[in-house]
Each structure stands twice: as C-alpha cells, then as structure tokens.
Coordinates of C-alpha atoms (C1' of nucleotides) in Angstrom, one line a residue:
Chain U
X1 CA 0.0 0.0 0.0
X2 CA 0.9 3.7 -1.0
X3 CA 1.1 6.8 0.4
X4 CA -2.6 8.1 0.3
X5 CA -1.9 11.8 -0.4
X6 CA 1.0 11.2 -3.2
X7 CA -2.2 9.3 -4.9
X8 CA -4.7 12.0 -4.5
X9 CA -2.0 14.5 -5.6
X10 CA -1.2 12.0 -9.0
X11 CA -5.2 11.9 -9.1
X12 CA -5.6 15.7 -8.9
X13 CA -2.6 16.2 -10.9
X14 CA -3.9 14.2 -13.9
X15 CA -7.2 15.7 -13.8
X16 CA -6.1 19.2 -14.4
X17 CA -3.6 18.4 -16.6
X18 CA -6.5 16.6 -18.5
X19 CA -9.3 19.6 -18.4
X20 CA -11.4 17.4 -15.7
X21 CA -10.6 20.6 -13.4
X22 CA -10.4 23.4 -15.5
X23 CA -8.2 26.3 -15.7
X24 CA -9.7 29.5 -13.7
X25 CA -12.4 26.9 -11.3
X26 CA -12.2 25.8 -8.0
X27 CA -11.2 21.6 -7.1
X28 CA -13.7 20.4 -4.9
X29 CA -13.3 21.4 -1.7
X30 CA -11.4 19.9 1.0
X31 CA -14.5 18.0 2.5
X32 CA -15.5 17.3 -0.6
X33 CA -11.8 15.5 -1.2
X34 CA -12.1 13.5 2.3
X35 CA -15.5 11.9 0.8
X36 CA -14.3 11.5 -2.7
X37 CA -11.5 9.8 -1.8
X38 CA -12.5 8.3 1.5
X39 CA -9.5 10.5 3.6
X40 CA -9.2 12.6 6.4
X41 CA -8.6 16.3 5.8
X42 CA -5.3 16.5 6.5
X43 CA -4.3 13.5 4.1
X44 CA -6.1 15.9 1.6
X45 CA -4.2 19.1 2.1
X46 CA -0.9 17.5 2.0
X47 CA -2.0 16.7 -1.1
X48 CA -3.3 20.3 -2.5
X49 CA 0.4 21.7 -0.5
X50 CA 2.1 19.9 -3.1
X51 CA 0.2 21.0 -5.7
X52 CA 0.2 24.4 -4.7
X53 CA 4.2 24.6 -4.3
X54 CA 4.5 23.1 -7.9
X55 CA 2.1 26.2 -9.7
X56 CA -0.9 23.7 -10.6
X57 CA -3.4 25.4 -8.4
X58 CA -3.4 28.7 -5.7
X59 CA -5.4 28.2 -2.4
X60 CA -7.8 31.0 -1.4
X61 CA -8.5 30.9 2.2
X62 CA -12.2 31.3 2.4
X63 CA -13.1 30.4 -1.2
X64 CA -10.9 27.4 -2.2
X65 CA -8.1 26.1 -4.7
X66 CA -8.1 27.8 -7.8
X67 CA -6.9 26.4 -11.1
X68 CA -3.6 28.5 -12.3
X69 CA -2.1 28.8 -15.5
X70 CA 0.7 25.8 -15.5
X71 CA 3.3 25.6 -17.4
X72 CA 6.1 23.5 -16.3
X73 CA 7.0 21.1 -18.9
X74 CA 8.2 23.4 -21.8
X75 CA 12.1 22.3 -22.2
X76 CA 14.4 22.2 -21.2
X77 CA 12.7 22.2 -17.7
X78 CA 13.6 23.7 -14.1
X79 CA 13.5 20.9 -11.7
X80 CA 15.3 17.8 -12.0
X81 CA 13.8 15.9 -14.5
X82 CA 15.5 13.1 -16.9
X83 CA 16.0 14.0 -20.5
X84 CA 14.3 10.9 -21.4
X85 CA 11.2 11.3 -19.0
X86 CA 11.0 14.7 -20.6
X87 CA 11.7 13.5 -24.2
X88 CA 8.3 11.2 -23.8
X89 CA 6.2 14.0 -22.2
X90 CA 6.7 16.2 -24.9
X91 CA 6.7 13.9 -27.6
X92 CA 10.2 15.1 -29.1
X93 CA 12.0 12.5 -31.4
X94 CA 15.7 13.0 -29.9
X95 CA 18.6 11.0 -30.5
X96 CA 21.5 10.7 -28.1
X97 CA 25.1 10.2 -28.6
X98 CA 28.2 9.2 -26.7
X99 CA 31.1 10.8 -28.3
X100 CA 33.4 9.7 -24.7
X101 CA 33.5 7.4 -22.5
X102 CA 35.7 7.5 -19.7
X103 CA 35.5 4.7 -16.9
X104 CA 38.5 6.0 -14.7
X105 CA 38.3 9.9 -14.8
X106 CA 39.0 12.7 -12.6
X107 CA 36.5 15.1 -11.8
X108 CA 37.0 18.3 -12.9
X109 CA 36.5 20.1 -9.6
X110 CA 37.4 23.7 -10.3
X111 CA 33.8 23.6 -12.7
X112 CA 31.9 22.9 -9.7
X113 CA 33.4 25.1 -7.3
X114 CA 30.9 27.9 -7.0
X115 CA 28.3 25.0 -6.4
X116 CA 29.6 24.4 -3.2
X117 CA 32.0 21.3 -4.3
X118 CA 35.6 20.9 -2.0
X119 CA 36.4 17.0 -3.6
X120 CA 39.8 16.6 -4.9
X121 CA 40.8 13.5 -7.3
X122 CA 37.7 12.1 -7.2
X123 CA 37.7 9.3 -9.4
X124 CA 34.5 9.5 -11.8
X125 CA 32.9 7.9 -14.6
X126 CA 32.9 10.6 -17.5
X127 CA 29.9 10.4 -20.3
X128 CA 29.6 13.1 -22.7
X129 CA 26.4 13.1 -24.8
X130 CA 25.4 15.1 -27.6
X131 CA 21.7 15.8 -28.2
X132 CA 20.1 15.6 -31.2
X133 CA 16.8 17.5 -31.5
X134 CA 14.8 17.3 -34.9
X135 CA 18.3 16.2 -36.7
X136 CA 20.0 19.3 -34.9
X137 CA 22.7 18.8 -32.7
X138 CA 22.0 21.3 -29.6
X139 CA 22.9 20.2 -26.4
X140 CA 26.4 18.5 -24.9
X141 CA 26.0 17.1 -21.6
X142 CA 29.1 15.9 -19.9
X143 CA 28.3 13.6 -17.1
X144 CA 30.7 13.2 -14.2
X145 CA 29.8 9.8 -11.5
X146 CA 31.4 9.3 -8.6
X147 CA 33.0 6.2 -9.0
X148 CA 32.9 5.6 -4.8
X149 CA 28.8 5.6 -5.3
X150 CA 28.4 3.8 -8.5
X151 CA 31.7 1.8 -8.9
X152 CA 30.6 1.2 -12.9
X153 CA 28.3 2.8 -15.3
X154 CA 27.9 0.2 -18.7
X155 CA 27.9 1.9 -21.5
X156 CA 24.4 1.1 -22.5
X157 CA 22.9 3.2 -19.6
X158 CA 24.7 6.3 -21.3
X159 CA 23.4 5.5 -24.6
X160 CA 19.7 4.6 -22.8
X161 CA 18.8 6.8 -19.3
X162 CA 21.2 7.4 -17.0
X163 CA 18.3 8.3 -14.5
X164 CA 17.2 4.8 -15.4
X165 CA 19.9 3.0 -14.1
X166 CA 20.5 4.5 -11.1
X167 CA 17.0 4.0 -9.7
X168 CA 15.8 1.2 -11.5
X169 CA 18.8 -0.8 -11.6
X170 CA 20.6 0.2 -8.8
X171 CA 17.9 1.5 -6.9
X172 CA 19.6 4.7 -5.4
X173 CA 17.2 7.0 -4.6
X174 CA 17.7 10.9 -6.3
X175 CA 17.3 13.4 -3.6
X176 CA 17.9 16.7 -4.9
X177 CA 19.9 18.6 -7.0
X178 CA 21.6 22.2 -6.9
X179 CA 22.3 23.9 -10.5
X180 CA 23.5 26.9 -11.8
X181 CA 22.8 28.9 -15.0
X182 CA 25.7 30.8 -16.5
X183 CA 26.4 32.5 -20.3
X184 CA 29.8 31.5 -21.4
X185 CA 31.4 31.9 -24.8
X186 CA 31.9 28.5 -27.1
X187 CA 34.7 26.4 -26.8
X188 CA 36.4 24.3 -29.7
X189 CA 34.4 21.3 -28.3
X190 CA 31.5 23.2 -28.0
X191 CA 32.0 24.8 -32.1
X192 CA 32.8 21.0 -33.0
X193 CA 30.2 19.1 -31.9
X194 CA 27.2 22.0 -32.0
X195 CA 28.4 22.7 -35.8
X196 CA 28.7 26.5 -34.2
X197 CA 30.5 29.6 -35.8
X198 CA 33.2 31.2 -33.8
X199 CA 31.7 34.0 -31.2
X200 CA 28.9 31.9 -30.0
X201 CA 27.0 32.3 -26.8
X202 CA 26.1 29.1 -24.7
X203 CA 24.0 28.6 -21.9
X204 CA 26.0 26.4 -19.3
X205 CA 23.7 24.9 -16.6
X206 CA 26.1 22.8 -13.9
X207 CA 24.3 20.9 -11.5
X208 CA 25.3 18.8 -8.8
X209 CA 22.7 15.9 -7.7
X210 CA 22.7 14.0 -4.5
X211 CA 21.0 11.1 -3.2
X212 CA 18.2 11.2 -0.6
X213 CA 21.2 10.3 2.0
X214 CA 22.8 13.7 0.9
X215 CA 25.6 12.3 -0.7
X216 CA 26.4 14.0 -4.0
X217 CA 27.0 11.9 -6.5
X218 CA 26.6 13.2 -10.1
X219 CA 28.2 16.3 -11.4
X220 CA 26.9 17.5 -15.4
X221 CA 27.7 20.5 -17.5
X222 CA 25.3 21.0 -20.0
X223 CA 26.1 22.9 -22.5
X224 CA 23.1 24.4 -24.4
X225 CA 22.8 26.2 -27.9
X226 CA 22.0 30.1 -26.8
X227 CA 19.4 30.2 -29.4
X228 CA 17.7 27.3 -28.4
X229 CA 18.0 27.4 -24.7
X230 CA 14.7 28.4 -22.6
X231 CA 14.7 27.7 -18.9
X232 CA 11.1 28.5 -16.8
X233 CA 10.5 28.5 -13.1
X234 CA 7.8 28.9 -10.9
X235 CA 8.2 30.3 -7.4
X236 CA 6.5 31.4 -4.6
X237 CA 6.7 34.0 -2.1
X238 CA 8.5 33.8 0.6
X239 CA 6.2 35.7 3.5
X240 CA 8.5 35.7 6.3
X241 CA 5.9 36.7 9.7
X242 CA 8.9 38.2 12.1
Chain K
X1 CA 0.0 35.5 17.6
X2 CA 1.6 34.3 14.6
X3 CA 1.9 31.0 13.2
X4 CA 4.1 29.0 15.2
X5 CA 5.5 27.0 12.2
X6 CA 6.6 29.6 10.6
X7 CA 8.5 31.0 14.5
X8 CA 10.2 27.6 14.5
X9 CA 11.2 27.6 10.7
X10 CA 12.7 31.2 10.8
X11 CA 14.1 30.2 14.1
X12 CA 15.9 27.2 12.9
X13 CA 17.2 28.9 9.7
X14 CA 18.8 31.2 11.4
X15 CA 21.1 28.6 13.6
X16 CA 21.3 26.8 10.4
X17 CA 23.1 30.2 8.8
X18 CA 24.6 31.4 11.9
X19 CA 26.1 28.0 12.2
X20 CA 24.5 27.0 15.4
X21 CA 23.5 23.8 13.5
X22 CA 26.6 23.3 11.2
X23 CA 26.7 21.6 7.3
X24 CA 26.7 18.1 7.9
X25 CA 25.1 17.7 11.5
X26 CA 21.7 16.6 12.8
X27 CA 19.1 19.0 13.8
X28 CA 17.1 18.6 17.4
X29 CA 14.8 15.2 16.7
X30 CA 11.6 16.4 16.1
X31 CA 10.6 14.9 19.5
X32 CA 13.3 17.2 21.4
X33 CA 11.8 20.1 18.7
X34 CA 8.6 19.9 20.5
X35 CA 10.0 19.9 24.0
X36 CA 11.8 23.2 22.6
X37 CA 9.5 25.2 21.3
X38 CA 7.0 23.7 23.3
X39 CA 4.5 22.9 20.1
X40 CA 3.0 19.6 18.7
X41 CA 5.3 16.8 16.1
X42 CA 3.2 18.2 13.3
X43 CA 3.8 21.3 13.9
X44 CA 7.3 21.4 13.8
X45 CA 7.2 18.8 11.1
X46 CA 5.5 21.4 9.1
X47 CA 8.8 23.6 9.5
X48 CA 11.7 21.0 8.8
X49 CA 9.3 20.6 5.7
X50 CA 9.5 23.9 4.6
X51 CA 13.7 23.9 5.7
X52 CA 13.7 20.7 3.4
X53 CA 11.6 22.6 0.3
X54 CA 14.0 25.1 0.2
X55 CA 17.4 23.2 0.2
X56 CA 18.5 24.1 4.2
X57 CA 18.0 19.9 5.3
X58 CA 18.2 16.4 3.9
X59 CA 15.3 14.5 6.0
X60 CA 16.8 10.7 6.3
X61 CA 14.1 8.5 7.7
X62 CA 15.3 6.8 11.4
X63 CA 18.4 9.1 11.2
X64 CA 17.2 12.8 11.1
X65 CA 17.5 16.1 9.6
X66 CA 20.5 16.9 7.9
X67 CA 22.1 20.0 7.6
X68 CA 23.1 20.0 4.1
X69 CA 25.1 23.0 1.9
X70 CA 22.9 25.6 1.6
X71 CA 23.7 28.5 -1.5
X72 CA 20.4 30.0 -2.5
X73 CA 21.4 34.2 -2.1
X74 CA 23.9 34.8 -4.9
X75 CA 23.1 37.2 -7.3
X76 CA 20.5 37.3 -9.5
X77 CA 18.5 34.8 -6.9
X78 CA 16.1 32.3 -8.2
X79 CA 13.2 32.0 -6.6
X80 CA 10.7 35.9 -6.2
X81 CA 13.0 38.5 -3.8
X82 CA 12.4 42.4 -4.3
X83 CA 16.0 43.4 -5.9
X84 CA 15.9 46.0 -2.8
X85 CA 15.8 42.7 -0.1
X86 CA 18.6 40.9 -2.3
X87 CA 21.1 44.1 -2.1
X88 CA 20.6 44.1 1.5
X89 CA 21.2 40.7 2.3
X90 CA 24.5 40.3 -0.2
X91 CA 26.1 44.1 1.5
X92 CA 25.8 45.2 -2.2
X93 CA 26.1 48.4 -2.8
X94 CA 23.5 49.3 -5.8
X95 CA 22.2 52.4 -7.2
X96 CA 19.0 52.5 -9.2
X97 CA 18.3 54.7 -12.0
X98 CA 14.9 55.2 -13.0
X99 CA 15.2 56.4 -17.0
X100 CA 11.4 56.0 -17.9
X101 CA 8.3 56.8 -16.6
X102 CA 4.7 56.5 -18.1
X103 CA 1.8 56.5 -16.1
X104 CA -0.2 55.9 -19.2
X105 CA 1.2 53.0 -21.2
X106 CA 0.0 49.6 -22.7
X107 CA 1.4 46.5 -22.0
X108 CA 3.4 44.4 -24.6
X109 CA 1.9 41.6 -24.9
X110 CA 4.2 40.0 -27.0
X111 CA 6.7 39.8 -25.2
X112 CA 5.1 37.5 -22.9
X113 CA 2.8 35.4 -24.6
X114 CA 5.4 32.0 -24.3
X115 CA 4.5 32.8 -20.1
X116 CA 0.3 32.3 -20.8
X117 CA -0.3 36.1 -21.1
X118 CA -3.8 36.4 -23.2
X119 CA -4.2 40.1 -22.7
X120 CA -4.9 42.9 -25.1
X121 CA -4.3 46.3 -24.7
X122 CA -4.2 46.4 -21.1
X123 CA -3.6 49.9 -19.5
X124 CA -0.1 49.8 -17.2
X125 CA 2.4 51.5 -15.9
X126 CA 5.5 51.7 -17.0
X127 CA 9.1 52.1 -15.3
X128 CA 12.0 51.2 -17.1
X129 CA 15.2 51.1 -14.1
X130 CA 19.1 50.6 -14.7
X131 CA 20.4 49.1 -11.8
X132 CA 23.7 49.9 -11.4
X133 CA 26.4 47.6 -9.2
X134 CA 29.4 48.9 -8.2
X135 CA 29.3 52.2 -10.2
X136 CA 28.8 49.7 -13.6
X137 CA 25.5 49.4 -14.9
X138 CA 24.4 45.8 -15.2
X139 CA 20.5 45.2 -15.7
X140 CA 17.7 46.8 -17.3
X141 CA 14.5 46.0 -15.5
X142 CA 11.0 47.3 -17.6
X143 CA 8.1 46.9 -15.3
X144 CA 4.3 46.9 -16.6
X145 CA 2.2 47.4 -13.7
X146 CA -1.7 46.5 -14.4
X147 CA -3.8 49.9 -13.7
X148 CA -6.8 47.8 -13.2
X149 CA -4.9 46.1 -9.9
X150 CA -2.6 49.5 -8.9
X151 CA -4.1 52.5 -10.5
X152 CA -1.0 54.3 -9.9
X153 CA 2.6 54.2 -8.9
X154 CA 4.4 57.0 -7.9
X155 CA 7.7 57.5 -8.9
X156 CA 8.9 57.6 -5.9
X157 CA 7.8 53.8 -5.3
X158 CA 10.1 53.2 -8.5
X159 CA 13.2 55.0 -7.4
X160 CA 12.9 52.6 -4.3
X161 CA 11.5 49.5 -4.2
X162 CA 8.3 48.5 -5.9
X163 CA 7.8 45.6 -3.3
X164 CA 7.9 47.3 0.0
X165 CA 5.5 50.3 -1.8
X166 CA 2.9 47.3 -3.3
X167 CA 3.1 45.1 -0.2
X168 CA 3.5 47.6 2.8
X169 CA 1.4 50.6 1.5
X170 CA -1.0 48.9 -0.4
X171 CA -1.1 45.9 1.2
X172 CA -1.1 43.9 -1.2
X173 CA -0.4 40.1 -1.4
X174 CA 2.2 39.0 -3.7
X175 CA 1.7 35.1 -4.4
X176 CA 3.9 33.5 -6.7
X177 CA 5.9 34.2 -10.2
X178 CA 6.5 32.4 -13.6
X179 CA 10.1 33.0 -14.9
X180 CA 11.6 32.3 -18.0
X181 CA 14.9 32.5 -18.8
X182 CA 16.3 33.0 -22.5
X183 CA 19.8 34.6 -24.0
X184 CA 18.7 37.1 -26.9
X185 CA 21.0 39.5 -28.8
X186 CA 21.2 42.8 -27.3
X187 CA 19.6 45.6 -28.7
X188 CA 20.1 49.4 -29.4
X189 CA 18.2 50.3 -25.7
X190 CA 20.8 47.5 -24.2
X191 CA 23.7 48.9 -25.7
X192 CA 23.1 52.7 -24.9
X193 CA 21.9 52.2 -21.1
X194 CA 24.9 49.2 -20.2
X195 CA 27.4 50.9 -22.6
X196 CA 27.6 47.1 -24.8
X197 CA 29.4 46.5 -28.0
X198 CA 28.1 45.3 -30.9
X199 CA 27.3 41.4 -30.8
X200 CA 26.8 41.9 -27.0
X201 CA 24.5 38.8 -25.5
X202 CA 21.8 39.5 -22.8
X203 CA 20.3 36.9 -20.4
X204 CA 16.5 38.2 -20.6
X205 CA 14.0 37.2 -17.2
X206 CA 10.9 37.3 -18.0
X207 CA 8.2 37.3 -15.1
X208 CA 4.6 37.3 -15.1
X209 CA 3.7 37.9 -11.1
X210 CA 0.1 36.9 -9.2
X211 CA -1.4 37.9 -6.1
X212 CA -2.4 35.4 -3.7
X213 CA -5.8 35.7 -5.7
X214 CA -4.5 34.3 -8.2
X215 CA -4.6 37.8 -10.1
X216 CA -1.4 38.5 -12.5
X217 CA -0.6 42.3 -12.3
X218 CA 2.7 42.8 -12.7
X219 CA 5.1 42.1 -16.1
X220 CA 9.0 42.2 -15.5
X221 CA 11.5 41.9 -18.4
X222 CA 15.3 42.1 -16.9
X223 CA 17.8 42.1 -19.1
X224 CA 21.2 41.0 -17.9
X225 CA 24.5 41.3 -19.2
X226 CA 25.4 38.1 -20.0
X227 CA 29.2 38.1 -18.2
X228 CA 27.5 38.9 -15.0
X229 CA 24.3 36.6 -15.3
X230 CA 24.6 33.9 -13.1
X231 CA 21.4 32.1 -11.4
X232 CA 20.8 29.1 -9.3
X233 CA 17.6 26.5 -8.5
X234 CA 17.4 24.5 -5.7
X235 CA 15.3 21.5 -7.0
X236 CA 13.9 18.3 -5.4
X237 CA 13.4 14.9 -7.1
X238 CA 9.5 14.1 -7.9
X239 CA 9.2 10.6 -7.0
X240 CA 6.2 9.5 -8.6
X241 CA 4.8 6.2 -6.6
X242 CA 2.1 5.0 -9.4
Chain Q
dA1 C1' 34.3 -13.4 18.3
dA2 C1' 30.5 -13.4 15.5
dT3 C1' 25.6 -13.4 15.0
dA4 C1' 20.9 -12.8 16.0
dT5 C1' 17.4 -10.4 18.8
dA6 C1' 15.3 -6.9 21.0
dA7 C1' 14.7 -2.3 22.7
dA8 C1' 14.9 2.5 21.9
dC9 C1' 15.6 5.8 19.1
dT10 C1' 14.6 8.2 14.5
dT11 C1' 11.2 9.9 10.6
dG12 C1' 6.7 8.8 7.6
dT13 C1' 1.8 8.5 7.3
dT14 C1' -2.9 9.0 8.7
dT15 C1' -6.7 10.0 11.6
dA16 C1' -10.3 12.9 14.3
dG17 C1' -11.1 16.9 16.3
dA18 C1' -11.0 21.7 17.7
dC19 C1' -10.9 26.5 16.9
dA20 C1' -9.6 30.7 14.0
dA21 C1' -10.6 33.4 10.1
dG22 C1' -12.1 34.7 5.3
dT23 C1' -16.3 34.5 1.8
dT24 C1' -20.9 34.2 0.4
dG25 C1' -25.7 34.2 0.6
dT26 C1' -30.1 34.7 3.3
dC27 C1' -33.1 37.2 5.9
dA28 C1' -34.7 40.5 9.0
dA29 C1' -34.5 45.3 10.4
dA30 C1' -34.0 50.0 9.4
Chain X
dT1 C1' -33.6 49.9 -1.0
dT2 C1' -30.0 49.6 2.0
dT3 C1' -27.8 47.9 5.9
dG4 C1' -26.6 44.6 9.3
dA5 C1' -26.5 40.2 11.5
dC6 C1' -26.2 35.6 11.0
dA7 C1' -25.6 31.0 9.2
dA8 C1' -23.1 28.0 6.3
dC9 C1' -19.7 27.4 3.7
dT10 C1' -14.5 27.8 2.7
dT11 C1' -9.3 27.4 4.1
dG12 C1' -5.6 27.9 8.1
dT13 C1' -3.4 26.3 12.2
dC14 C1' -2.7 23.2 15.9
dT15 C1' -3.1 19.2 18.9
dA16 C1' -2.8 14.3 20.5
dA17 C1' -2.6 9.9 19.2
dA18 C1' -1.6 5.7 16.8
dC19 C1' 1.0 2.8 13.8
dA20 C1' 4.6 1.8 10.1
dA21 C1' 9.3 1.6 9.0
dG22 C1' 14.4 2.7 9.0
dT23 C1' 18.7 3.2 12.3
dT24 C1' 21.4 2.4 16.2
dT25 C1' 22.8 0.3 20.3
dA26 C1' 22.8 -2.9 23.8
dT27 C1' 22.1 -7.6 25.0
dA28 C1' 21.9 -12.4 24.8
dT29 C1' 23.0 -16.4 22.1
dT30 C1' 25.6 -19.2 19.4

DNA sequence: AATATAAACTTGTTTAGACAAGTTGTCAAA
DNA sequence: TTTGACAACTTGTCTAAACAAGTTTATATT
C-alpha cells in the first residue's frame, strides 16, 4: 500500500492536466476530497500543498483552490527531470550520442566550485552526450559519476537513461539537485560538436545531484545552444511573519 | 500570535546560517523540537518541511534532519525576492536609476505570450530602471504594472522599491511568479543604457507575477549582461509512486 | 568473536477533532 | 432599498494519538 496523499496529488494532478478541473475553477473542496476519496482532511491538504508549491493550483482561504495557469513542462525544464522522462512528455524525437567514454576519470573540480563542491581527485565515470533535437545537434551534456557511489556505469545506460539506471537498476534514490545557469562563450568542443561559428554564446547549466542520503554523486555541465536554450521557473513567495 | 510554524522555521534557519546547527550535523529530533519550542510533532514537522523545500535539510528516515550546503542568495536569486531585499542581504552596494516613466502606457503583450499572457491592450504603468552595481551598470529592468490592480505608482515607489510600496502601502499580497529565462541578442536600448558593443548577449528574465488571488498584475523583463548573469535552483526529485 | 534479537531511538503517514478566520448568501430590520 | 446580523460554507493552524518503517545500540545467544 501507497502513500494516500501522493495518490490523490497524481489523481488531482492528472485531472487538471486533463481539463477534468479546468483552468480559472475551483477543485472540490477539502471535504468534498475527504468523501471523494475516503481521507481525512489533513491527508487531503498534504496533497493540494504539493500541488500548490508546484504552480498547478493557488489556495484561497475562504473560497478554495483555484486552477492556475501551468506551465512547467516546456524544455528544457527547471527541476530535475531526466531527459528521457522529458523527451516522452513532450513527444520530441531526440537521439543521443556518446562521443566519450571514460571509466577512470577525474573530476574536474574547479567547474563545480561555485556550487559548493571541495572534492579533490575524485575518481569518476565521464559520459559526454550530444543531443540531437529534430536532426539538430543542440545540447552536450558531460556527465561526471562518482566512481565511490556507482563503482561502474555500462555503456548502454549512457546510450539509454542514466536516471534509469541509477534508480531502477541500482535503486539509489535521487534526492535533490543544486544547479546553476551561466552565459559563457563557445569552446572548440562546444564549435565542433554543435556545428557553431566562432563568437557563439552558450548557456551552461552545472548541476550537482545528491542522493536522498545527501551524498552527492553526479556532477553534469550541459552545454546548451543560446538560441535554443529556454529555462522557466515557478516560485513562490517567501512571507517571512517576524 | 503568529503562526508558530513559521516562528520555529525562521528560528531554525537562522542557527542553520549562523552555524548553530553546522553543514553536515543533525538537527534537534523532532521529538526534542517539540519539548523546545513547546508545540506539537506536526507542527514542527511542518517547518523541517518547509527547511527541506528550500534546500537548508536532507530528511533521512530513522536518522534525522541533515544539515546539508545551503547556497540559495547569490546574485540574481532564483526563486521571487524584491531586488531591494537581495542588495541588503548580499552588502551590495546598488544604485537604481529610474530612466522612464509613463503612467499611461500599454502592456506588450508580445513579449510575454510564451509565459500564458492572453491580454490585449491592457492599461499599465511603465518604469524602465538601470540598476547599477558597483558604479557599472548591469541590468535593465521594464516593469508593466496592471492599472486595473494598482491605478498608480508614484515615482517615488520606482526609485525605491516597488515591493515594500505594493506590499506595505498597499497591502497587497504577492503570491507567486512564472520565470523564463532566454539569451537574446542585445539591442540598441541595451547597448546605450549598459554601454555594450556590438554582438553583445543579454540573459532576458521574464516574469509574469500573481497575487495570492490568483490575479497576474505585474510584467517584469530584466535584461542582464550576459558576463554577469549567473542564477541558481534549488530542486527536489519528484518521486512518482504510481 | 560473530551473530541474532530486541529495545529505543529516529522519521513517515494517517486520523479525528477543535478553533480561527475569510467569503458568500439569506433574511430581517431600518 | 440599504444595511446589518447571521448561518453556512470555505481554508488555516494546531493538537494528541496511533502505527509503520528505518537506524542504532545494547544484549543475549551461538
């Protein structure tokens, strides 16, 4: 048996995202919710918090949860999200390909620094991908896997999900990730692989992700086409009550 | 009396930043948190939640809450902070140049139709600010302000902080914002106010913002100087249990 | 010494209930 | 007609309790 209000959120979820619950009306109330799906009230407002802190609805006290504009899944995506997952939602036809492989790296720790990072020689797994969008080549994503978490990643889980492997197959569980958007000029690699003239802009988003034990374990720089790049975020407001 | 989750939230943040509870150790067990603060489990669960949310803890189930590496206030911030609040906070030293005014303007819908903007026409105010860090001028911010929500701003609101004069004069309450994030060219307005060459990228924020009735009523585009652009997200893994 | 068990901790989920406070509509009084 | 009071809804906050499940430590057993 599942968690009660992570099904009632998927329920909810699904039903806006499918015009059930409209855009601009109110989801049944929260007694209404407790009958509908035979929970207690508080089961059913963990369930519209969620929904709330992730821009699908906004709760008016007195009135009820409103239906808000959502837009979320336009790519690439805040949040931490697998390219494949996203690939599917969206129905893009992408195509993904290893141009290195590395299974005893060094991380390259002075990339990460502003994120907070203070390994030295760690060893790593390296994987950099190239993305291939309608036939256009516009994303490099350099993978960097501690080798002291995940001792080996095949081959195959680059070319598949690497999001895949780790949870499925190895059944780590993804915590959370810190990432960080930055402009930077092209590099050779960057003019190379992106077919890009000289004096091109890239967006660089490095992210470091950790497990749900808080121990980091994946370190990417992805390396996006300026043109192409769009990132969108939803946020709330911060009312602090001192 | 204010709510007591929020107390116990901005309480423990503050230990957490003034390293009363260091990176890397356990906070109080939620148990010892109620003798504390004197408040129910729930209650204080509903704070280490909220710590959690926003990237201060790692909750690990029969071990505790984690104190994990916290970096959300670098500069631009993600996330919906009055640029006033950010400069005071980081010890920055900004000036503010307000270099248009119209209390009668319309609202450019164009620009932010890729955010869910379907209005015509709309009556706004405009303000158009240079913000200028260490005596170099680094963003354009252009603010449309919805007349039908604030019939007027004074200027005076502009040259200070539109935030304080929207939230403590008018009392109004700010709800949420949806960001997006692009890298466009700069143009001829870019190039005179942040004295840019030719070829010069921007990093463009644009921000559609909602009361906590759901009402959008103020359009921000802030353009950025792409060497000094530099933005982090704090995200959590969406584990879906279906 | 190594292993298994149990107890005592930790967080995770759910319930039922109480009261506060904002919104809306009804109905009676002015 | 307008106003005001009230009832019936809504969400917001908090409590006390129970049980599940993961972690650690101590203890007893092998």
């Amino acid at each position: 048996m599942v968690n009660k209000s992570a099904l009632v959120y998927d329920d909810l979820m699904q039903k806006i995202d499918g015009e059930v619950y409209k855009l601009g009306t109110y989801l049944p109330s929260e007694n209404q919710l407790c009958e509908l799906y035979g929970i207690s009230r508080e089961t059913g407002r963990k369930a519209l918090a969620a929904l709330a802190e992730n821009g699908y609805i906004q709760k008016i006290r007195g009135k009820g949860s409103l239906v808000i504009e959502h837009r979320q899944y336009e790519f690439p995506v805040s949040g931490i999200v697998s390219y494949k997952e996203l690939a599917q939602k969206l129905h893009i036809t992408t195509k993904n390909v290893v141009y290195d492989y590395e299974p005893n790296g060094t991380l390259p720790v002075a990339a990460f620094a502003s994120l907070g990072v203070d390994l030295t020689e760690a060893p790593v797994t390296v994987i950099k991908r190239v993305r291939v969008i309608d036939d256009e080549p516009d994303i490099i994503d350099k993978d960097y896997i501690l080798k002291t978490v995940v001792p080996e990643v095949p081959k195959r889980a680059a070319e598949d999900s690497l999001y895949a492997y780790f949870e499925d197959e190895l059944e780590l569980e993804i915590g959370y990730a810190t990432k960080e958007i930055t402009m930077e000029p092209a590099n050779a690699e960057d003019r190379q692989q992106l077919h890009l003239d000289d004096g091109a802009y890239m967006a660089v988003v490095r992210s470091v992700t950790s497990l749900t034990d808080a121990r980091a374990f994946q370190f990417t720089e992805s390396r996006h086409r300026a043109d192409k790049f769009r990132f969108r975020d939803f946020a709330r407001r911060q009312h602090n009550p001192l």
